[in-house]
mmCIF file of C-alpha atoms and ligand atoms in Angstrom:
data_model
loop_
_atom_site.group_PDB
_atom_site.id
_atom_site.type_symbol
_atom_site.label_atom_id
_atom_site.label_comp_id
_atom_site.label_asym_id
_atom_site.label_seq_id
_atom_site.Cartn_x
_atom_site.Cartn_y
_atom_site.Cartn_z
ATOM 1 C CA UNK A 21 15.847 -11.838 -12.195
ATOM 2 C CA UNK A 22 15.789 -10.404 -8.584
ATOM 3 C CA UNK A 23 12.311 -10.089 -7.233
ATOM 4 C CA UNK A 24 11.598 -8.080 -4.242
ATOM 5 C CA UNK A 25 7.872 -8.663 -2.621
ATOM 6 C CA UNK A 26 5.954 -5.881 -0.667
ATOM 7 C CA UNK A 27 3.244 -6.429 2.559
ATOM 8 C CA UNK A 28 4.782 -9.629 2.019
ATOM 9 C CA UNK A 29 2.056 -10.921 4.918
ATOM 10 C CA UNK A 30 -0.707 -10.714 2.789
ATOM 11 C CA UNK A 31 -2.918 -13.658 0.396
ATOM 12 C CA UNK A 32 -1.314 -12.484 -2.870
ATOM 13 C CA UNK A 33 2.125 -12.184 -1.476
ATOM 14 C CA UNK A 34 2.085 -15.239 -0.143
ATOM 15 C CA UNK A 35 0.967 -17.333 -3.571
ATOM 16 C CA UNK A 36 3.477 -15.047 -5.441
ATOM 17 C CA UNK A 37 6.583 -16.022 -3.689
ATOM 18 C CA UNK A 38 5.505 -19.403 -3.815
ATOM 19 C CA UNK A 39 5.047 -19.622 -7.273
ATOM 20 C CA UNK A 40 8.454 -17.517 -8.062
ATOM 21 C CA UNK A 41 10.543 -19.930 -5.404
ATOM 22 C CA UNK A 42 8.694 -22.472 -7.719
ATOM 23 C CA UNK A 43 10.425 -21.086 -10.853
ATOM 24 C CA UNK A 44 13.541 -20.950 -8.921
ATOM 25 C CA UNK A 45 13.111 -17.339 -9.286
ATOM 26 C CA UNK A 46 15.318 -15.568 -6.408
ATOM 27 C CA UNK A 47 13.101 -13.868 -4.269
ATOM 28 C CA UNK A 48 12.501 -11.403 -1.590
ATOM 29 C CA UNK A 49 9.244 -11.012 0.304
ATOM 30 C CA UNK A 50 9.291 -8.507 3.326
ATOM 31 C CA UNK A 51 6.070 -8.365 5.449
ATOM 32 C CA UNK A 52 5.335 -4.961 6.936
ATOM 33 C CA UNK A 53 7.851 -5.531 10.359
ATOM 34 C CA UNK A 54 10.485 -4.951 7.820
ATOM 35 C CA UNK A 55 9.177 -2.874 4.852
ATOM 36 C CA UNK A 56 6.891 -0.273 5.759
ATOM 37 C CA UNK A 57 5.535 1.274 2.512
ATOM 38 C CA UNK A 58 4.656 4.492 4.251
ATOM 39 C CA UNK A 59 7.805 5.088 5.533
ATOM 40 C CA UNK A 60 10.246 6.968 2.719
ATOM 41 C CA UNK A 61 13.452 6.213 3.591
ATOM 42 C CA UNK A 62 13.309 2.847 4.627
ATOM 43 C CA UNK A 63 11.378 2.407 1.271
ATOM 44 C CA UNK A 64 13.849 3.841 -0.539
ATOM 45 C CA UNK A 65 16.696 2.579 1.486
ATOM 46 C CA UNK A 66 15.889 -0.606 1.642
ATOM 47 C CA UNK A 67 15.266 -1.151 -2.175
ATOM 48 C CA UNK A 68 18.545 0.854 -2.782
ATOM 49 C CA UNK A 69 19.766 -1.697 -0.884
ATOM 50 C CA UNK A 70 18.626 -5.065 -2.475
ATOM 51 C CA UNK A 71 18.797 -3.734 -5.577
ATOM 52 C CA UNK A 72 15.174 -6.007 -7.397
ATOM 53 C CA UNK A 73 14.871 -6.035 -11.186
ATOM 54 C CA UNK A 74 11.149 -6.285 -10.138
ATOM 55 C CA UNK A 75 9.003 -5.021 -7.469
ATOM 56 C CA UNK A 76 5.603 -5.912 -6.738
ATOM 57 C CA UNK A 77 3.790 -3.992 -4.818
ATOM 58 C CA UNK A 78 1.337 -6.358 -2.465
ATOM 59 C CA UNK A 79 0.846 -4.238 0.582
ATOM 60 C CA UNK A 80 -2.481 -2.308 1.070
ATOM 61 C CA UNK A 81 -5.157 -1.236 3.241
ATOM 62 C CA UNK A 82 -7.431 -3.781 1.940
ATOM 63 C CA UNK A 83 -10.710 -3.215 4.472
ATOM 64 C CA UNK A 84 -12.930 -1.967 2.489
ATOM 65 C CA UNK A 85 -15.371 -1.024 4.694
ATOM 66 C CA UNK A 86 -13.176 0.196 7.623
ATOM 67 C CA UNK A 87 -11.463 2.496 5.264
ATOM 68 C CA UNK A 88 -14.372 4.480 5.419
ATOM 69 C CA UNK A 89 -13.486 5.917 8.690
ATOM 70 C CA UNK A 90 -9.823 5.754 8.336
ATOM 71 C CA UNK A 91 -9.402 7.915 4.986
ATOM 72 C CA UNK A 92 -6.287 9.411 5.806
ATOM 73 C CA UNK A 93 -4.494 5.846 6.151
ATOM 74 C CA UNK A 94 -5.899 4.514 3.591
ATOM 75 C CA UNK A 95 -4.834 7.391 1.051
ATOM 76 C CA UNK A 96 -1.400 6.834 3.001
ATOM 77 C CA UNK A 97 -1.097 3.581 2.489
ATOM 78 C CA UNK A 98 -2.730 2.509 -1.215
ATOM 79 C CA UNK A 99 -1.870 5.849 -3.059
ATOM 80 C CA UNK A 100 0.807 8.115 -1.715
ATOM 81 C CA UNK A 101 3.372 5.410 -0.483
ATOM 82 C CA UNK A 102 3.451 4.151 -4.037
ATOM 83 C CA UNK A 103 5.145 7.301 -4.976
ATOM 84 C CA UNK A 104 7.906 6.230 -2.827
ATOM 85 C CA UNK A 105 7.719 3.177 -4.653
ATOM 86 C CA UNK A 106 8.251 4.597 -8.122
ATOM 87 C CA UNK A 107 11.171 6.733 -6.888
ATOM 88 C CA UNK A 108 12.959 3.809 -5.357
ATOM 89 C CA UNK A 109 12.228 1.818 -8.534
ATOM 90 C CA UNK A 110 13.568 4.494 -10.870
ATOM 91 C CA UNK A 111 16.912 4.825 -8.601
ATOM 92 C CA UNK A 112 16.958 0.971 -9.366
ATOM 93 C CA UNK A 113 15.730 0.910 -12.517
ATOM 94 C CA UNK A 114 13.425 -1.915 -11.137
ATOM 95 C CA UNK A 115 10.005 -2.610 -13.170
ATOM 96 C CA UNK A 116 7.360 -1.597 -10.571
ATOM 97 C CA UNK A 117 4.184 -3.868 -10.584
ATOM 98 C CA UNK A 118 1.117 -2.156 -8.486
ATOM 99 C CA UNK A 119 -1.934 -4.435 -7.888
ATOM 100 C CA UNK A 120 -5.361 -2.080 -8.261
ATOM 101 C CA UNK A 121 -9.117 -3.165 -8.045
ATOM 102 C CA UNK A 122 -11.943 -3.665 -10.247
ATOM 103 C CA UNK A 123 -13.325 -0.932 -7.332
ATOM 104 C CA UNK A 124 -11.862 2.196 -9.051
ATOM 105 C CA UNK A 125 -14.848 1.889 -11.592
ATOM 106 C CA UNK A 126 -18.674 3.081 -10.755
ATOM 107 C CA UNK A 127 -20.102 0.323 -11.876
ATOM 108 C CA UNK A 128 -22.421 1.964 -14.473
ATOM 109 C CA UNK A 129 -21.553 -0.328 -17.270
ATOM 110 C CA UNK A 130 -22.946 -3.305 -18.549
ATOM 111 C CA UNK A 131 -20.250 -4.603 -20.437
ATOM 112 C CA UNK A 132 -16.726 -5.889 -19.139
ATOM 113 C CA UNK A 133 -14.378 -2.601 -18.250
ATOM 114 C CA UNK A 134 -11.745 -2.213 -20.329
ATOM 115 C CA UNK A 135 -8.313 -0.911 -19.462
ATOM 116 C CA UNK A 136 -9.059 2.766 -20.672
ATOM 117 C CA UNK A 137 -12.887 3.268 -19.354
ATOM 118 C CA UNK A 138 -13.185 6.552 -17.408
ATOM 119 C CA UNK A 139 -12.617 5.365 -13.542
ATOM 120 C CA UNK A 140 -14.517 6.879 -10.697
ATOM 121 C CA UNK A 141 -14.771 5.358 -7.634
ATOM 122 C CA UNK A 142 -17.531 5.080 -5.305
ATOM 123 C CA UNK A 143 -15.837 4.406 -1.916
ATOM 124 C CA UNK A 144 -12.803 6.022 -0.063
ATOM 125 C CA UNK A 145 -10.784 2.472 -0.634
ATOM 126 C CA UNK A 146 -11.722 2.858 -4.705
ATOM 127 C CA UNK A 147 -10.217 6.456 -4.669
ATOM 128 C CA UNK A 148 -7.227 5.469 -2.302
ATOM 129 C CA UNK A 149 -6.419 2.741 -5.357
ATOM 130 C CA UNK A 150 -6.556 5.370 -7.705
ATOM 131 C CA UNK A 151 -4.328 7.466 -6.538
ATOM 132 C CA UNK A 152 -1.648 4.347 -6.103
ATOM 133 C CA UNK A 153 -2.223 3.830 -10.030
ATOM 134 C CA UNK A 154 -1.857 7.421 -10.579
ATOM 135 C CA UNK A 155 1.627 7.204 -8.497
ATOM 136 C CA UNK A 156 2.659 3.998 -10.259
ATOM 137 C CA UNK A 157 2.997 5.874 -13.483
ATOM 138 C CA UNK A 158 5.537 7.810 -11.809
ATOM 139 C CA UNK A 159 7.761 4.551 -12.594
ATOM 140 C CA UNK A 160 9.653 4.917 -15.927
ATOM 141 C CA UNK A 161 8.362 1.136 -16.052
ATOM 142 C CA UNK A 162 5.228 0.092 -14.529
ATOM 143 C CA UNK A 163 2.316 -1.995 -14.930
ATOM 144 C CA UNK A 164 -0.892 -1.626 -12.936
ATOM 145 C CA UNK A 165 -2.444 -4.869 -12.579
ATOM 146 C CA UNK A 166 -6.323 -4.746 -11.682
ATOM 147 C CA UNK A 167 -7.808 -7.455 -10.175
ATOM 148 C CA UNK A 168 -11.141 -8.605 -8.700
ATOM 149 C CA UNK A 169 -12.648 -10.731 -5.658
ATOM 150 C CA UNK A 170 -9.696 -12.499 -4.763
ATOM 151 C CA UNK A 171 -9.941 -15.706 -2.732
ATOM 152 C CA UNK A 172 -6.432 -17.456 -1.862
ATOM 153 C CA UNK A 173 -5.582 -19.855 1.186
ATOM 154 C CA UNK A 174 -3.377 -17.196 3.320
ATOM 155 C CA UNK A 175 -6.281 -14.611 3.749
ATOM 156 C CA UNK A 176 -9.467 -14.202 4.915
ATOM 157 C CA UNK A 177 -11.952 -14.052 1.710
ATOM 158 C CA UNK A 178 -15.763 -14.341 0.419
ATOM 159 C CA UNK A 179 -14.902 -18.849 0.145
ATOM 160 C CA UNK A 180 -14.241 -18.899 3.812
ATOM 161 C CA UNK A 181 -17.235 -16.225 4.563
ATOM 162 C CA UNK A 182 -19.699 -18.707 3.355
ATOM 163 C CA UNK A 183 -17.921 -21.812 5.326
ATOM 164 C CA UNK A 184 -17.964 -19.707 8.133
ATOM 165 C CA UNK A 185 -21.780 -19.237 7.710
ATOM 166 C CA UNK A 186 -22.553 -22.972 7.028
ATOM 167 C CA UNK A 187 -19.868 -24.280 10.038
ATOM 168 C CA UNK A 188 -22.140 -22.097 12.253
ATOM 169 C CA UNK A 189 -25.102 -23.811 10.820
ATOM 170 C CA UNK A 190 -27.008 -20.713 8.888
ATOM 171 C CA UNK A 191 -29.923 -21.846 6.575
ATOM 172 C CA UNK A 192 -30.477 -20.230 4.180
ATOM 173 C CA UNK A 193 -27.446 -18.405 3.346
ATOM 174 C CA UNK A 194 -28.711 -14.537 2.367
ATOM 175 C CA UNK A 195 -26.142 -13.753 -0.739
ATOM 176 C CA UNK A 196 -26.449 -10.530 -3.047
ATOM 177 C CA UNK A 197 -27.343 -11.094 -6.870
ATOM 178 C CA UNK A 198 -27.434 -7.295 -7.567
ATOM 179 C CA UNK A 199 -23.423 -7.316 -7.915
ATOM 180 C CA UNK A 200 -21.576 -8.686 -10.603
ATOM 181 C CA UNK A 201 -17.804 -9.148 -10.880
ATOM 182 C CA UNK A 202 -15.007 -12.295 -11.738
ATOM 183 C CA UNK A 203 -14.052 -14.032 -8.786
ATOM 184 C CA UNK A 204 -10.144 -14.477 -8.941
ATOM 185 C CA UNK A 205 -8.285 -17.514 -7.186
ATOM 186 C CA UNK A 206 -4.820 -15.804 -6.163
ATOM 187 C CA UNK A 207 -2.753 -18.351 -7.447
ATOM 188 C CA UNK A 208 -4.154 -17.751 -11.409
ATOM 189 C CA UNK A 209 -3.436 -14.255 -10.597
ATOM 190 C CA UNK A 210 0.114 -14.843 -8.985
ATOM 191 C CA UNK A 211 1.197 -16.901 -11.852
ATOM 192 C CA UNK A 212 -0.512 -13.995 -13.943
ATOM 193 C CA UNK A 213 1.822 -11.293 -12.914
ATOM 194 C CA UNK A 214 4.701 -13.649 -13.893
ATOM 195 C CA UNK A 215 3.614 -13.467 -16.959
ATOM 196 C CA UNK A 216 3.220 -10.046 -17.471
ATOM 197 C CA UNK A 217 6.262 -9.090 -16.199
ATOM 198 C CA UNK A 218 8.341 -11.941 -17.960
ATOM 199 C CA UNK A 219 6.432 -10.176 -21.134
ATOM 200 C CA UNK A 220 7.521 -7.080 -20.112
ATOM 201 C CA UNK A 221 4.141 -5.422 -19.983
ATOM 202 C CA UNK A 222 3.685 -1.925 -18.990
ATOM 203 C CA UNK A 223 0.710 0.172 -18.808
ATOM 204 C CA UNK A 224 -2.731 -0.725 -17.408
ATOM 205 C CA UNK A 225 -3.522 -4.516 -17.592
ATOM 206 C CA UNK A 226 -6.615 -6.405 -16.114
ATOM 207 C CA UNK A 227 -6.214 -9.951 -14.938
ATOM 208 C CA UNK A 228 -9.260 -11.651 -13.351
ATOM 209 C CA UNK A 229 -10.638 -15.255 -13.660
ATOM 210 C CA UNK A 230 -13.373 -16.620 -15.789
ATOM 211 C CA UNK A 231 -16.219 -16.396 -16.179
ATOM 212 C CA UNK A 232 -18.565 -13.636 -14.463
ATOM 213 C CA UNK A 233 -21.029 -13.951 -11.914
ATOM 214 C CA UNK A 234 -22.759 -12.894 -8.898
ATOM 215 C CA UNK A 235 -21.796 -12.941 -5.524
ATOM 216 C CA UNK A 236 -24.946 -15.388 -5.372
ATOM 217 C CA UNK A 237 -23.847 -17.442 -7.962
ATOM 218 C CA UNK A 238 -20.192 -17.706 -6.291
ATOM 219 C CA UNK A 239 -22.323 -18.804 -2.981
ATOM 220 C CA UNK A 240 -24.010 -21.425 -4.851
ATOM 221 C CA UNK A 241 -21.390 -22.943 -6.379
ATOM 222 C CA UNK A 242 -19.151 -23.185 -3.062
ATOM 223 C CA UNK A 243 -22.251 -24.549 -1.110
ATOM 224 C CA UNK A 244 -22.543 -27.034 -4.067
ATOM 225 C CA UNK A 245 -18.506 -27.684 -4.085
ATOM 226 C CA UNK A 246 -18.401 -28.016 -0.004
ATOM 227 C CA UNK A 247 -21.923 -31.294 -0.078
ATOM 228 C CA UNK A 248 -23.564 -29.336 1.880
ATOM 229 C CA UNK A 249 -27.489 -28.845 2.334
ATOM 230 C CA UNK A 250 -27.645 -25.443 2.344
ATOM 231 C CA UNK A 251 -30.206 -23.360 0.400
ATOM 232 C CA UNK A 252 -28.751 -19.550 -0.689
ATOM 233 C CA UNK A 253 -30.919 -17.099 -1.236
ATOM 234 C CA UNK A 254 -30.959 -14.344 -3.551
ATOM 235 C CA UNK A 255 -31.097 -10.784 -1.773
ATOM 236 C CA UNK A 256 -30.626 -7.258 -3.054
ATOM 237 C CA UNK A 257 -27.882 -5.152 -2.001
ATOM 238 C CA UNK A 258 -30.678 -2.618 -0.832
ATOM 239 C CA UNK A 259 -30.846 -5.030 2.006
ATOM 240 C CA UNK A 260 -27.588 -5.274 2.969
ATOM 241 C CA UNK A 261 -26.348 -1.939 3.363
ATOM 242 C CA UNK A 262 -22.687 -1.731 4.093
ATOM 243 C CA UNK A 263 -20.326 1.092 5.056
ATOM 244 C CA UNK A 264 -18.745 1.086 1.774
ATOM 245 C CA UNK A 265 -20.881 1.638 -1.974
ATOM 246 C CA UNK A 266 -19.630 -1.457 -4.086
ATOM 247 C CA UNK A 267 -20.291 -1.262 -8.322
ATOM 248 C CA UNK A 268 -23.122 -3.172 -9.212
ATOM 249 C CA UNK A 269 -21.006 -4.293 -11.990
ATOM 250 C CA UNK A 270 -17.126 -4.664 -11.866
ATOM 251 C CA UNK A 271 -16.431 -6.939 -14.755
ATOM 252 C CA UNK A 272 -12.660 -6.454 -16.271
ATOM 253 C CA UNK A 273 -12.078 -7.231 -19.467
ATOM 254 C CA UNK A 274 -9.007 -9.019 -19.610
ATOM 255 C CA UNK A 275 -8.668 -8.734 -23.376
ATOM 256 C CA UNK A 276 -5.669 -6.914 -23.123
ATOM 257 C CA UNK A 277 -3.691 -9.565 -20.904
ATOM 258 C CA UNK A 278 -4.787 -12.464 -23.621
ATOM 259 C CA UNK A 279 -3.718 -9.979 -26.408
ATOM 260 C CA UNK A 280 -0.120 -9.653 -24.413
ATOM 261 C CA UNK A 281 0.717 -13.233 -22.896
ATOM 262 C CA UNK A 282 -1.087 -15.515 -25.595
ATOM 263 C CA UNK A 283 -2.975 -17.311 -22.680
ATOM 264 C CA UNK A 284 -6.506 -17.434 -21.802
ATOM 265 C CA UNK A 285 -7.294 -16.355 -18.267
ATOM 266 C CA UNK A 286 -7.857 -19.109 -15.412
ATOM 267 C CA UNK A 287 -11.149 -20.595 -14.353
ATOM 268 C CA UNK A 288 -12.294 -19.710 -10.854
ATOM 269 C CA UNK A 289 -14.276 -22.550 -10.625
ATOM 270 C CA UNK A 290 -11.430 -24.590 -10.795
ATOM 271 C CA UNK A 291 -9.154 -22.487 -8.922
ATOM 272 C CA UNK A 292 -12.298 -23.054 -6.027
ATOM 273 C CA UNK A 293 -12.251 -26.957 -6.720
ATOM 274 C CA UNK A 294 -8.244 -26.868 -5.346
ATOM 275 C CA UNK A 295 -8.900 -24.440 -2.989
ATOM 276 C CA UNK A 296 -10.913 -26.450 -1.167
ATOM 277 C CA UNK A 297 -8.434 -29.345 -1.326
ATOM 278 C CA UNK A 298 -5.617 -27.650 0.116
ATOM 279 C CA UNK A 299 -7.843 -25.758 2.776
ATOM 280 C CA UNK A 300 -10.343 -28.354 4.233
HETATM 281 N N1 LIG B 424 -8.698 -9.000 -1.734
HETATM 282 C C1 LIG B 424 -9.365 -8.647 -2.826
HETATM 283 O O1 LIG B 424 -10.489 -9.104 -3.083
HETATM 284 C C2 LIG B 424 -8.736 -7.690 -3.817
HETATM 285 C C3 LIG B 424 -9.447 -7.372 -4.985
HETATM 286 C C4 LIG B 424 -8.850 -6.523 -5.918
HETATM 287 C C5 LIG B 424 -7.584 -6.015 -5.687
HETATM 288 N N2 LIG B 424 -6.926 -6.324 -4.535
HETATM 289 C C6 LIG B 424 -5.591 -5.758 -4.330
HETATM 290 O O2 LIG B 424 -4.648 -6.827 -4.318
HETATM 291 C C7 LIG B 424 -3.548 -6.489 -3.481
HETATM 292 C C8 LIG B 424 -3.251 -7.609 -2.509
HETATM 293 O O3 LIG B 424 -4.416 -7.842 -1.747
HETATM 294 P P1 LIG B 424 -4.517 -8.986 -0.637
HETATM 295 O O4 LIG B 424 -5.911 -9.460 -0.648
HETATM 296 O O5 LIG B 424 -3.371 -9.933 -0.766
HETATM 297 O O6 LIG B 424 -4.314 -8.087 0.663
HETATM 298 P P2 LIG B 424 -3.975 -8.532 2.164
HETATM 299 O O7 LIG B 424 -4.070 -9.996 2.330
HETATM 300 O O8 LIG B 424 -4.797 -7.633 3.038
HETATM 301 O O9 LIG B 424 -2.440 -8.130 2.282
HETATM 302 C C9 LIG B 424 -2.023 -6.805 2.344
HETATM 303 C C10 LIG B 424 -0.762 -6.799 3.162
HETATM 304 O O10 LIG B 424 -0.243 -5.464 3.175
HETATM 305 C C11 LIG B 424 0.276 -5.257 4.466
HETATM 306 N N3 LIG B 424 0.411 -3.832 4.741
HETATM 307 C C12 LIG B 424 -0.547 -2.942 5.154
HETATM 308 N N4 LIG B 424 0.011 -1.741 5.329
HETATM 309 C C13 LIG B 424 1.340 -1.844 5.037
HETATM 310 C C14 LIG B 424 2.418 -0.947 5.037
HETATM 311 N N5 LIG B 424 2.264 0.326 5.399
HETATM 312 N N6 LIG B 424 3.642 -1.398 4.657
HETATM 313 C C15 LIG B 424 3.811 -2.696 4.306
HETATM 314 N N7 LIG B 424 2.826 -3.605 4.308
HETATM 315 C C16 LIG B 424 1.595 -3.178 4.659
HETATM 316 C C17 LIG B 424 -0.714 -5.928 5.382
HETATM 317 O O11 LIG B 424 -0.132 -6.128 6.640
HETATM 318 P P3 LIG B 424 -1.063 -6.079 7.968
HETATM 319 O O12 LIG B 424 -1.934 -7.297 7.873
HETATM 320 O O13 LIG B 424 -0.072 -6.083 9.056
HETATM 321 O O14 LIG B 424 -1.860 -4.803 7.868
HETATM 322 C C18 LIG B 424 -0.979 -7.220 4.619
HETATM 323 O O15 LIG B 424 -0.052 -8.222 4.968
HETATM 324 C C19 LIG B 424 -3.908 -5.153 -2.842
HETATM 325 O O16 LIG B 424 -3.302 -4.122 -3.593
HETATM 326 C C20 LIG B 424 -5.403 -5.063 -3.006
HETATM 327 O O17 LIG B 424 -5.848 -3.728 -3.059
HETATM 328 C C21 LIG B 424 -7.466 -7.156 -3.599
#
């Protein structure tokens, strides 16, 4: 099987091709010097060109904040480009796999989202994923893979946010407990998509680690991992106020994924514990 790897610069496109050249799965990952997802006929060119069984879709304006201001690109970038995506897939006949967020729901529930719950996002980044989902079913095979609070050694993420905090010697740490989600270690959800697609699984399918939590809770438990003294403090998100509205609650069920690979989903916990071995 001929994998072909988009924004191939990125924290999940890096753990993916790793864990396909693992496999000894052939692979191509192009950052975005030589694919640029916004640009049509190099898209389609370029995949008419290597010909992938499977392509997964990793490139994205992933700032959530700065998207605020920069709607247009954004909208460019996560939704309309993945219509060029489909297209070229379809000429292909290449399964298309598009990575969404757990931000393209409100955050109104209390219980874990499942794959058909009415979306409706609260920031321009939410909405700019919604409309690559929308375009991803343009694919005659696709699977839209939603995923939550990634954390992965080739990226900036919310691990190296607190580090950052406690190298520079804050006390306490100020972390919001008003926002629950599943922190997801990009390697579970690398080897994840493997799995869906060596299942062949279409359709809308949520992948994210176990178990829930607060972003306080996640602080606590990396200030415990990393031995440090630090105390973390529980603050609302009423006194925070960032550019971007976040969902209180963005917990995926990943019922569906279980149902389809017979595996339970990862632990984040432990995906932390070797996170913090391989990035010291
Ligand atoms: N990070 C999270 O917490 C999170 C949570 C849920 C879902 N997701 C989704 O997971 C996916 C992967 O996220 P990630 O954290 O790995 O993102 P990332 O590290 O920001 O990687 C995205 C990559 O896409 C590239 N890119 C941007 N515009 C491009 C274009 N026009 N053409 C080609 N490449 C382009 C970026 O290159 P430049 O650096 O040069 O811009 C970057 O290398 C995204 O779809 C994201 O929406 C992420």
């Amino acid at each position: 099987m001929k994998w072909l790897i988009t924004g191939g610069g990125g924290m999940v496109a890096n753990d993916l091709r790793r864990a396909l050249e693992e496999r000894g799965e052939d692979v191509l990952t192009l950052a975005r010097a030589d694919l640029d997802i916004t640009n049509a006929a190099q898209t389609l060119g370029t995949i008419g060109d290597v010909k992938p069984n499977v392509i997964v879709n990793c490139a994205a304006f992933t700032k959530v904040d700065d998207a605020e201001k920069n709607e247009n690109l954004a909208t460019a970038i996560n939704g309309s480009s993945v219509e060029f995506l489909a297209q070229a897939a379809n000429d292909v006949d290449a399964h298309l796999v598009q990575l969404s967020t757990d931000f393209v729901f409100d955050g109104a529930k209390r219980t874990p989202y499942e794959i058909n719950d009415p979306t409706n996002p609260l920031s321009v980044y939410g909405r700019s994923k919604l409309v690559g989902e929308q375009a991803a079913q343009h694919a005659k095979r696709y699977a839209v893979v939603r995923t939550s609070w990634l954390f992965g050694i080739s990226g900036p993420n919310f691990v190296e946010a607190i580090r950052n905090q406690i190298r520079k010697g804050t006390n306490p740490l100020r972390v919001v407990s008003d926002q629950r989600g599943r922190p997801t270690y990009t390697p579970h959800l690398a080897n994840a998509i493997i799995r869906i697609v060596t299942c062949g699984g279409e359709g809308v399918i949520h992948y994210a680690d176990s178990d829930e939590c607060s972003w306080f809770d996640f602080a606590r438990e990396i200030v415990r991992a990393h031995g440090d003294p630090v105390e973390v403090v529980p603050v609302s998100t009423a006194e925070f106020p960032r550019p971007a509205v976040r969902p209180a609650y963005s917990v995926l069920s990943t019922e569906r994924y279980e149902r389809l690979t017979g595996v339970r989903t990862d632990s984040w916990r432990e995906g932390l514990a070797e996170y913090l071995s391989l990035r010291p």
